């Protein structure tokens, strides 16, 4: 792969103030796939990654939701080439249904996972900032999420990293401006009918005005604290009831404090994550109050002879 040598030393020096704030970029294994939409956040991430690593590749995901996808991909390819980074375009299909944002996100993550495998990359880097983190906290609060949801996005999980969570959106624009690189302005980001945009453009500014302070760093800091506490409780739950199979004794689960039992159940069931009501029903099965319960995704939890059994619907092609 091409290295950071294509970026002039002078340009790299211009990025030093921000490079110091993204140590995660140098810590993760490579090659590193940078998801690049062409917006300021992802272009800044690509520039910073290309400054400190020689094993970077840019991948642009075209959701096919609006015309001009090929032009956006060409824009990303030109920016990547300027930085000495190879690039690829991936076209994906967004499944029909409600909540366009969630469906597009799922399609994008699937396309990036496929690209990581085919390109032999070890890490997928996403350009979420502290502003995105604050928005996610508010969105999850509106959904009634617990501490895990209010912990919002983690900086590193599995193959996925978010090196820019300590930066603001204004920082990413400043990075682009510092090296003279334009970014693509997505017109759909102004559509307040999309819930995240509504939170970004109306809710957070109103809350900050009412609080007479910038709430983004406050919410990002609270998310970090809640995420740390939530991860610790998950560790305790795994240590207390560590089922490694779909068939496991119910008694140790029933004996746990409810705060740990609920987390243990979620980890046992896996994805898609069970709702709060489903967790309650599973615990009722574990206590022997009911014999079985159905879950979303064709799953079922039953109890027989003091043993919990998790079954999943078979899929027929």
PDB file of C-alpha atoms in Angstrom, residues 9-198:
ATOM      1  CA  UNK A   9       6.215  16.860   5.764  1.00  0.00           C
ATOM      2  CA  UNK A  10       4.876  20.399   6.011  1.00  0.00           C
ATOM      3  CA  UNK A  11       1.305  19.133   5.803  1.00  0.00           C
ATOM      4  CA  UNK A  12       2.003  16.442   8.404  1.00  0.00           C
ATOM      5  CA  UNK A  13       3.359  19.108  10.736  1.00  0.00           C
ATOM      6  CA  UNK A  14       0.123  21.043  10.311  1.00  0.00           C
ATOM      7  CA  UNK A  15      -1.785  18.026  11.633  1.00  0.00           C
ATOM      8  CA  UNK A  16       0.431  17.433  14.664  1.00  0.00           C
ATOM      9  CA  UNK A  17      -1.968  19.128  17.155  1.00  0.00           C
ATOM     10  CA  UNK A  18      -4.734  16.706  16.194  1.00  0.00           C
ATOM     11  CA  UNK A  19      -2.513  13.651  15.760  1.00  0.00           C
ATOM     12  CA  UNK A  20      -1.625  13.886  19.451  1.00  0.00           C
ATOM     13  CA  UNK A  21      -5.335  13.592  20.294  1.00  0.00           C
ATOM     14  CA  UNK A  22      -5.881  10.377  18.325  1.00  0.00           C
ATOM     15  CA  UNK A  23      -3.361   7.887  19.772  1.00  0.00           C
ATOM     16  CA  UNK A  24      -5.724   5.021  18.985  1.00  0.00           C
ATOM     17  CA  UNK A  25      -4.773   5.320  15.314  1.00  0.00           C
ATOM     18  CA  UNK A  26      -1.246   4.140  16.034  1.00  0.00           C
ATOM     19  CA  UNK A  27      -2.251   1.469  18.551  1.00  0.00           C
ATOM     20  CA  UNK A  28      -4.597  -0.666  16.454  1.00  0.00           C
ATOM     21  CA  UNK A  29      -3.392  -3.493  14.197  1.00  0.00           C
ATOM     22  CA  UNK A  30      -3.313  -2.951  10.482  1.00  0.00           C
ATOM     23  CA  UNK A  31      -4.081  -2.743   7.689  1.00  0.00           C
ATOM     24  CA  UNK A  32      -6.648  -0.113   8.661  1.00  0.00           C
ATOM     25  CA  UNK A  33      -9.798   0.371   6.596  1.00  0.00           C
ATOM     26  CA  UNK A  34     -11.100   3.947   6.948  1.00  0.00           C
ATOM     27  CA  UNK A  35     -14.806   4.345   6.236  1.00  0.00           C
ATOM     28  CA  UNK A  36     -14.953   7.561   4.215  1.00  0.00           C
ATOM     29  CA  UNK A  37     -18.252   9.138   3.217  1.00  0.00           C
ATOM     30  CA  UNK A  38     -16.520  12.293   2.007  1.00  0.00           C
ATOM     31  CA  UNK A  39     -17.794  14.386   4.920  1.00  0.00           C
ATOM     32  CA  UNK A  40     -15.437  16.435   7.079  1.00  0.00           C
ATOM     33  CA  UNK A  41     -15.276  13.833   9.850  1.00  0.00           C
ATOM     34  CA  UNK A  42     -14.256  10.921   7.643  1.00  0.00           C
ATOM     35  CA  UNK A  43     -11.939  13.005   5.443  1.00  0.00           C
ATOM     36  CA  UNK A  44     -10.164  14.274   8.584  1.00  0.00           C
ATOM     37  CA  UNK A  45      -9.904  10.703   9.879  1.00  0.00           C
ATOM     38  CA  UNK A  46      -8.398   9.596   6.570  1.00  0.00           C
ATOM     39  CA  UNK A  47      -5.897  12.475   6.635  1.00  0.00           C
ATOM     40  CA  UNK A  48      -4.825  11.723  10.209  1.00  0.00           C
ATOM     41  CA  UNK A  49      -4.559   7.990   9.525  1.00  0.00           C
ATOM     42  CA  UNK A  50      -2.488   8.590   6.380  1.00  0.00           C
ATOM     43  CA  UNK A  51      -0.187  10.854   8.381  1.00  0.00           C
ATOM     44  CA  UNK A  52       0.724   8.232  10.986  1.00  0.00           C
ATOM     45  CA  UNK A  53       0.349   4.925   9.097  1.00  0.00           C
ATOM     46  CA  UNK A  54       1.388   3.379   5.811  1.00  0.00           C
ATOM     47  CA  UNK A  55      -1.247   0.610   5.750  1.00  0.00           C
ATOM     48  CA  UNK A  56      -4.446   2.603   5.206  1.00  0.00           C
ATOM     49  CA  UNK A  57      -7.201   2.038   2.644  1.00  0.00           C
ATOM     50  CA  UNK A  58     -10.311   4.194   2.179  1.00  0.00           C
ATOM     51  CA  UNK A  59     -13.693   2.570   1.526  1.00  0.00           C
ATOM     52  CA  UNK A  60     -16.713   4.562   0.425  1.00  0.00           C
ATOM     53  CA  UNK A  61     -20.126   2.921   0.897  1.00  0.00           C
ATOM     54  CA  UNK A  62     -22.836   3.974  -1.553  1.00  0.00           C
ATOM     55  CA  UNK A  63     -26.249   3.242  -0.024  1.00  0.00           C
ATOM     56  CA  UNK A  64     -28.050   3.854  -3.314  1.00  0.00           C
ATOM     57  CA  UNK A  65     -30.536   6.135  -1.559  1.00  0.00           C
ATOM     58  CA  UNK A  66     -30.055   9.192  -3.762  1.00  0.00           C
ATOM     59  CA  UNK A  67     -28.605  10.068  -7.176  1.00  0.00           C
ATOM     60  CA  UNK A  68     -25.008  11.162  -7.310  1.00  0.00           C
ATOM     61  CA  UNK A  69     -23.551   8.218  -5.420  1.00  0.00           C
ATOM     62  CA  UNK A  70     -20.950   7.664  -8.144  1.00  0.00           C
ATOM     63  CA  UNK A  71     -19.919  11.325  -7.939  1.00  0.00           C
ATOM     64  CA  UNK A  72     -19.447  11.068  -4.170  1.00  0.00           C
ATOM     65  CA  UNK A  73     -17.354   7.935  -4.615  1.00  0.00           C
ATOM     66  CA  UNK A  74     -15.228   9.722  -7.210  1.00  0.00           C
ATOM     67  CA  UNK A  75     -14.765  12.617  -4.802  1.00  0.00           C
ATOM     68  CA  UNK A  76     -13.561  10.234  -2.066  1.00  0.00           C
ATOM     69  CA  UNK A  77     -11.235   8.485  -4.524  1.00  0.00           C
ATOM     70  CA  UNK A  78      -9.696  11.836  -5.505  1.00  0.00           C
ATOM     71  CA  UNK A  79      -9.200  12.857  -1.867  1.00  0.00           C
ATOM     72  CA  UNK A  80      -7.673   9.470  -1.031  1.00  0.00           C
ATOM     73  CA  UNK A  81      -5.354   9.650  -4.007  1.00  0.00           C
ATOM     74  CA  UNK A  82      -4.177  13.081  -2.896  1.00  0.00           C
ATOM     75  CA  UNK A  83      -3.257  11.539   0.449  1.00  0.00           C
ATOM     76  CA  UNK A  84      -1.508   8.566  -1.117  1.00  0.00           C
ATOM     77  CA  UNK A  85      -4.168   6.114   0.007  1.00  0.00           C
ATOM     78  CA  UNK A  86      -5.861   3.444  -2.156  1.00  0.00           C
ATOM     79  CA  UNK A  87      -9.650   3.526  -2.197  1.00  0.00           C
ATOM     80  CA  UNK A  88     -12.626   1.377  -3.057  1.00  0.00           C
ATOM     81  CA  UNK A  89     -16.321   1.968  -3.630  1.00  0.00           C
ATOM     82  CA  UNK A  90     -18.844  -0.483  -2.186  1.00  0.00           C
ATOM     83  CA  UNK A  91     -22.492  -0.352  -3.279  1.00  0.00           C
ATOM     84  CA  UNK A  92     -25.012  -1.754  -0.827  1.00  0.00           C
ATOM     85  CA  UNK A  93     -28.781  -2.157  -0.686  1.00  0.00           C
ATOM     86  CA  UNK A  94     -30.758  -0.745   2.233  1.00  0.00           C
ATOM     87  CA  UNK A  95     -33.466  -3.169   3.316  1.00  0.00           C
ATOM     88  CA  UNK A  96     -37.067  -1.900   3.254  1.00  0.00           C
ATOM     89  CA  UNK A  97     -38.878  -1.086   6.483  1.00  0.00           C
ATOM     90  CA  UNK A  98     -39.165   1.622   9.134  1.00  0.00           C
ATOM     91  CA  UNK A  99     -36.339   3.747  10.580  1.00  0.00           C
ATOM     92  CA  UNK A 100     -34.273   4.615   7.523  1.00  0.00           C
ATOM     93  CA  UNK A 101     -31.287   5.706   9.631  1.00  0.00           C
ATOM     94  CA  UNK A 102     -31.039   2.321  11.381  1.00  0.00           C
ATOM     95  CA  UNK A 103     -31.457   0.379   8.136  1.00  0.00           C
ATOM     96  CA  UNK A 104     -28.799   2.442   6.357  1.00  0.00           C
ATOM     97  CA  UNK A 105     -26.429   2.013   9.287  1.00  0.00           C
ATOM     98  CA  UNK A 106     -26.919  -1.769   9.274  1.00  0.00           C
ATOM     99  CA  UNK A 107     -26.283  -1.932   5.522  1.00  0.00           C
ATOM    100  CA  UNK A 108     -23.182   0.242   5.867  1.00  0.00           C
ATOM    101  CA  UNK A 109     -21.681  -1.845   8.666  1.00  0.00           C
ATOM    102  CA  UNK A 110     -22.338  -5.038   6.707  1.00  0.00           C
ATOM    103  CA  UNK A 111     -20.605  -3.573   3.639  1.00  0.00           C
ATOM    104  CA  UNK A 112     -17.620  -2.455   5.719  1.00  0.00           C
ATOM    105  CA  UNK A 113     -17.332  -5.871   7.373  1.00  0.00           C
ATOM    106  CA  UNK A 114     -17.340  -7.517   3.951  1.00  0.00           C
ATOM    107  CA  UNK A 115     -14.730  -5.046   2.709  1.00  0.00           C
ATOM    108  CA  UNK A 116     -12.522  -5.717   5.721  1.00  0.00           C
ATOM    109  CA  UNK A 117     -12.582  -9.426   4.980  1.00  0.00           C
ATOM    110  CA  UNK A 118     -11.941  -9.084   1.255  1.00  0.00           C
ATOM    111  CA  UNK A 119      -9.150  -6.525   1.684  1.00  0.00           C
ATOM    112  CA  UNK A 120      -7.496  -8.372   4.528  1.00  0.00           C
ATOM    113  CA  UNK A 121      -7.776  -5.397   6.877  1.00  0.00           C
ATOM    114  CA  UNK A 122      -7.496  -5.928  10.615  1.00  0.00           C
ATOM    115  CA  UNK A 123      -9.301  -2.762  11.721  1.00  0.00           C
ATOM    116  CA  UNK A 124     -12.244  -0.657  10.552  1.00  0.00           C
ATOM    117  CA  UNK A 125     -11.960   3.008  11.611  1.00  0.00           C
ATOM    118  CA  UNK A 126     -15.085   5.164  11.826  1.00  0.00           C
ATOM    119  CA  UNK A 127     -15.103   8.962  12.047  1.00  0.00           C
ATOM    120  CA  UNK A 128     -17.556   9.543  14.906  1.00  0.00           C
ATOM    121  CA  UNK A 129     -16.776  12.625  16.994  1.00  0.00           C
ATOM    122  CA  UNK A 130     -17.722  13.863  20.462  1.00  0.00           C
ATOM    123  CA  UNK A 131     -20.700  15.613  18.866  1.00  0.00           C
ATOM    124  CA  UNK A 132     -21.914  12.287  17.456  1.00  0.00           C
ATOM    125  CA  UNK A 133     -21.432  10.749  20.905  1.00  0.00           C
ATOM    126  CA  UNK A 134     -23.574  13.422  22.569  1.00  0.00           C
ATOM    127  CA  UNK A 135     -26.282  12.972  19.940  1.00  0.00           C
ATOM    128  CA  UNK A 136     -26.253   9.223  20.522  1.00  0.00           C
ATOM    129  CA  UNK A 137     -26.698   9.724  24.278  1.00  0.00           C
ATOM    130  CA  UNK A 138     -29.783  11.874  23.678  1.00  0.00           C
ATOM    131  CA  UNK A 139     -31.198   9.458  21.081  1.00  0.00           C
ATOM    132  CA  UNK A 140     -30.750   6.486  23.419  1.00  0.00           C
ATOM    133  CA  UNK A 141     -32.283   8.449  26.292  1.00  0.00           C
ATOM    134  CA  UNK A 142     -35.364   9.047  24.118  1.00  0.00           C
ATOM    135  CA  UNK A 143     -35.537   5.296  23.462  1.00  0.00           C
ATOM    136  CA  UNK A 144     -35.496   4.542  27.190  1.00  0.00           C
ATOM    137  CA  UNK A 145     -32.081   2.863  27.133  1.00  0.00           C
ATOM    138  CA  UNK A 146     -30.314   1.717  30.286  1.00  0.00           C
ATOM    139  CA  UNK A 147     -26.732   2.478  31.257  1.00  0.00           C
ATOM    140  CA  UNK A 148     -25.291   0.479  28.359  1.00  0.00           C
ATOM    141  CA  UNK A 149     -27.227   2.572  25.839  1.00  0.00           C
ATOM    142  CA  UNK A 150     -26.458   5.825  27.636  1.00  0.00           C
ATOM    143  CA  UNK A 151     -22.796   4.818  27.506  1.00  0.00           C
ATOM    144  CA  UNK A 152     -23.276   5.327  23.754  1.00  0.00           C
ATOM    145  CA  UNK A 153     -20.419   4.417  21.405  1.00  0.00           C
ATOM    146  CA  UNK A 154     -17.239   2.770  22.565  1.00  0.00           C
ATOM    147  CA  UNK A 155     -13.869   3.789  21.169  1.00  0.00           C
ATOM    148  CA  UNK A 156     -12.867   0.211  20.434  1.00  0.00           C
ATOM    149  CA  UNK A 157     -14.850  -2.982  20.096  1.00  0.00           C
ATOM    150  CA  UNK A 158     -13.725  -5.969  18.121  1.00  0.00           C
ATOM    151  CA  UNK A 159     -12.477  -4.897  14.705  1.00  0.00           C
ATOM    152  CA  UNK A 160     -14.147  -1.463  14.918  1.00  0.00           C
ATOM    153  CA  UNK A 161     -12.469   1.663  16.326  1.00  0.00           C
ATOM    154  CA  UNK A 162     -13.590   5.275  16.644  1.00  0.00           C
ATOM    155  CA  UNK A 163     -10.394   7.303  17.037  1.00  0.00           C
ATOM    156  CA  UNK A 164     -12.083  10.738  16.871  1.00  0.00           C
ATOM    157  CA  UNK A 165     -14.411  10.501  19.875  1.00  0.00           C
ATOM    158  CA  UNK A 166     -12.183  12.994  21.686  1.00  0.00           C
ATOM    159  CA  UNK A 167     -12.488  15.563  18.883  1.00  0.00           C
ATOM    160  CA  UNK A 168     -15.316  17.934  18.015  1.00  0.00           C
ATOM    161  CA  UNK A 169     -16.903  18.318  14.619  1.00  0.00           C
ATOM    162  CA  UNK A 170     -15.250  21.724  14.376  1.00  0.00           C
ATOM    163  CA  UNK A 171     -11.889  19.979  14.849  1.00  0.00           C
ATOM    164  CA  UNK A 172     -12.443  17.766  11.825  1.00  0.00           C
ATOM    165  CA  UNK A 173     -13.354  20.769   9.700  1.00  0.00           C
ATOM    166  CA  UNK A 174     -10.218  22.499  10.975  1.00  0.00           C
ATOM    167  CA  UNK A 175      -8.112  19.466   9.983  1.00  0.00           C
ATOM    168  CA  UNK A 176      -9.497  19.603   6.450  1.00  0.00           C
ATOM    169  CA  UNK A 177      -8.984  23.354   6.247  1.00  0.00           C
ATOM    170  CA  UNK A 178      -5.428  23.093   7.580  1.00  0.00           C
ATOM    171  CA  UNK A 179      -4.337  20.873   4.693  1.00  0.00           C
ATOM    172  CA  UNK A 180      -6.550  22.508   2.087  1.00  0.00           C
ATOM    173  CA  UNK A 181      -8.850  19.551   1.471  1.00  0.00           C
ATOM    174  CA  UNK A 182     -12.520  20.098   0.701  1.00  0.00           C
ATOM    175  CA  UNK A 183     -15.232  17.827   2.040  1.00  0.00           C
ATOM    176  CA  UNK A 184     -18.601  16.739   0.756  1.00  0.00           C
ATOM    177  CA  UNK A 185     -21.632  18.339   2.384  1.00  0.00           C
ATOM    178  CA  UNK A 186     -24.450  15.794   2.501  1.00  0.00           C
ATOM    179  CA  UNK A 187     -27.778  17.647   2.051  1.00  0.00           C
ATOM    180  CA  UNK A 188     -29.661  14.948   3.975  1.00  0.00           C
ATOM    181  CA  UNK A 189     -27.795  16.025   7.129  1.00  0.00           C
ATOM    182  CA  UNK A 190     -30.047  19.103   7.195  1.00  0.00           C
ATOM    183  CA  UNK A 191     -33.275  17.105   7.115  1.00  0.00           C
ATOM    184  CA  UNK A 192     -34.702  17.437  10.641  1.00  0.00           C
ATOM    185  CA  UNK A 193     -37.306  14.791   9.827  1.00  0.00           C
ATOM    186  CA  UNK A 194     -34.475  12.345  10.480  1.00  0.00           C
ATOM    187  CA  UNK A 195     -34.218  11.964  14.232  1.00  0.00           C
ATOM    188  CA  UNK A 196     -30.454  12.368  14.591  1.00  0.00           C
ATOM    189  CA  UNK A 197     -30.555  15.554  12.535  1.00  0.00           C
ATOM    190  CA  UNK A 198     -33.408  16.821  14.716  1.00  0.00           C
TER     191      UNK A 198
END
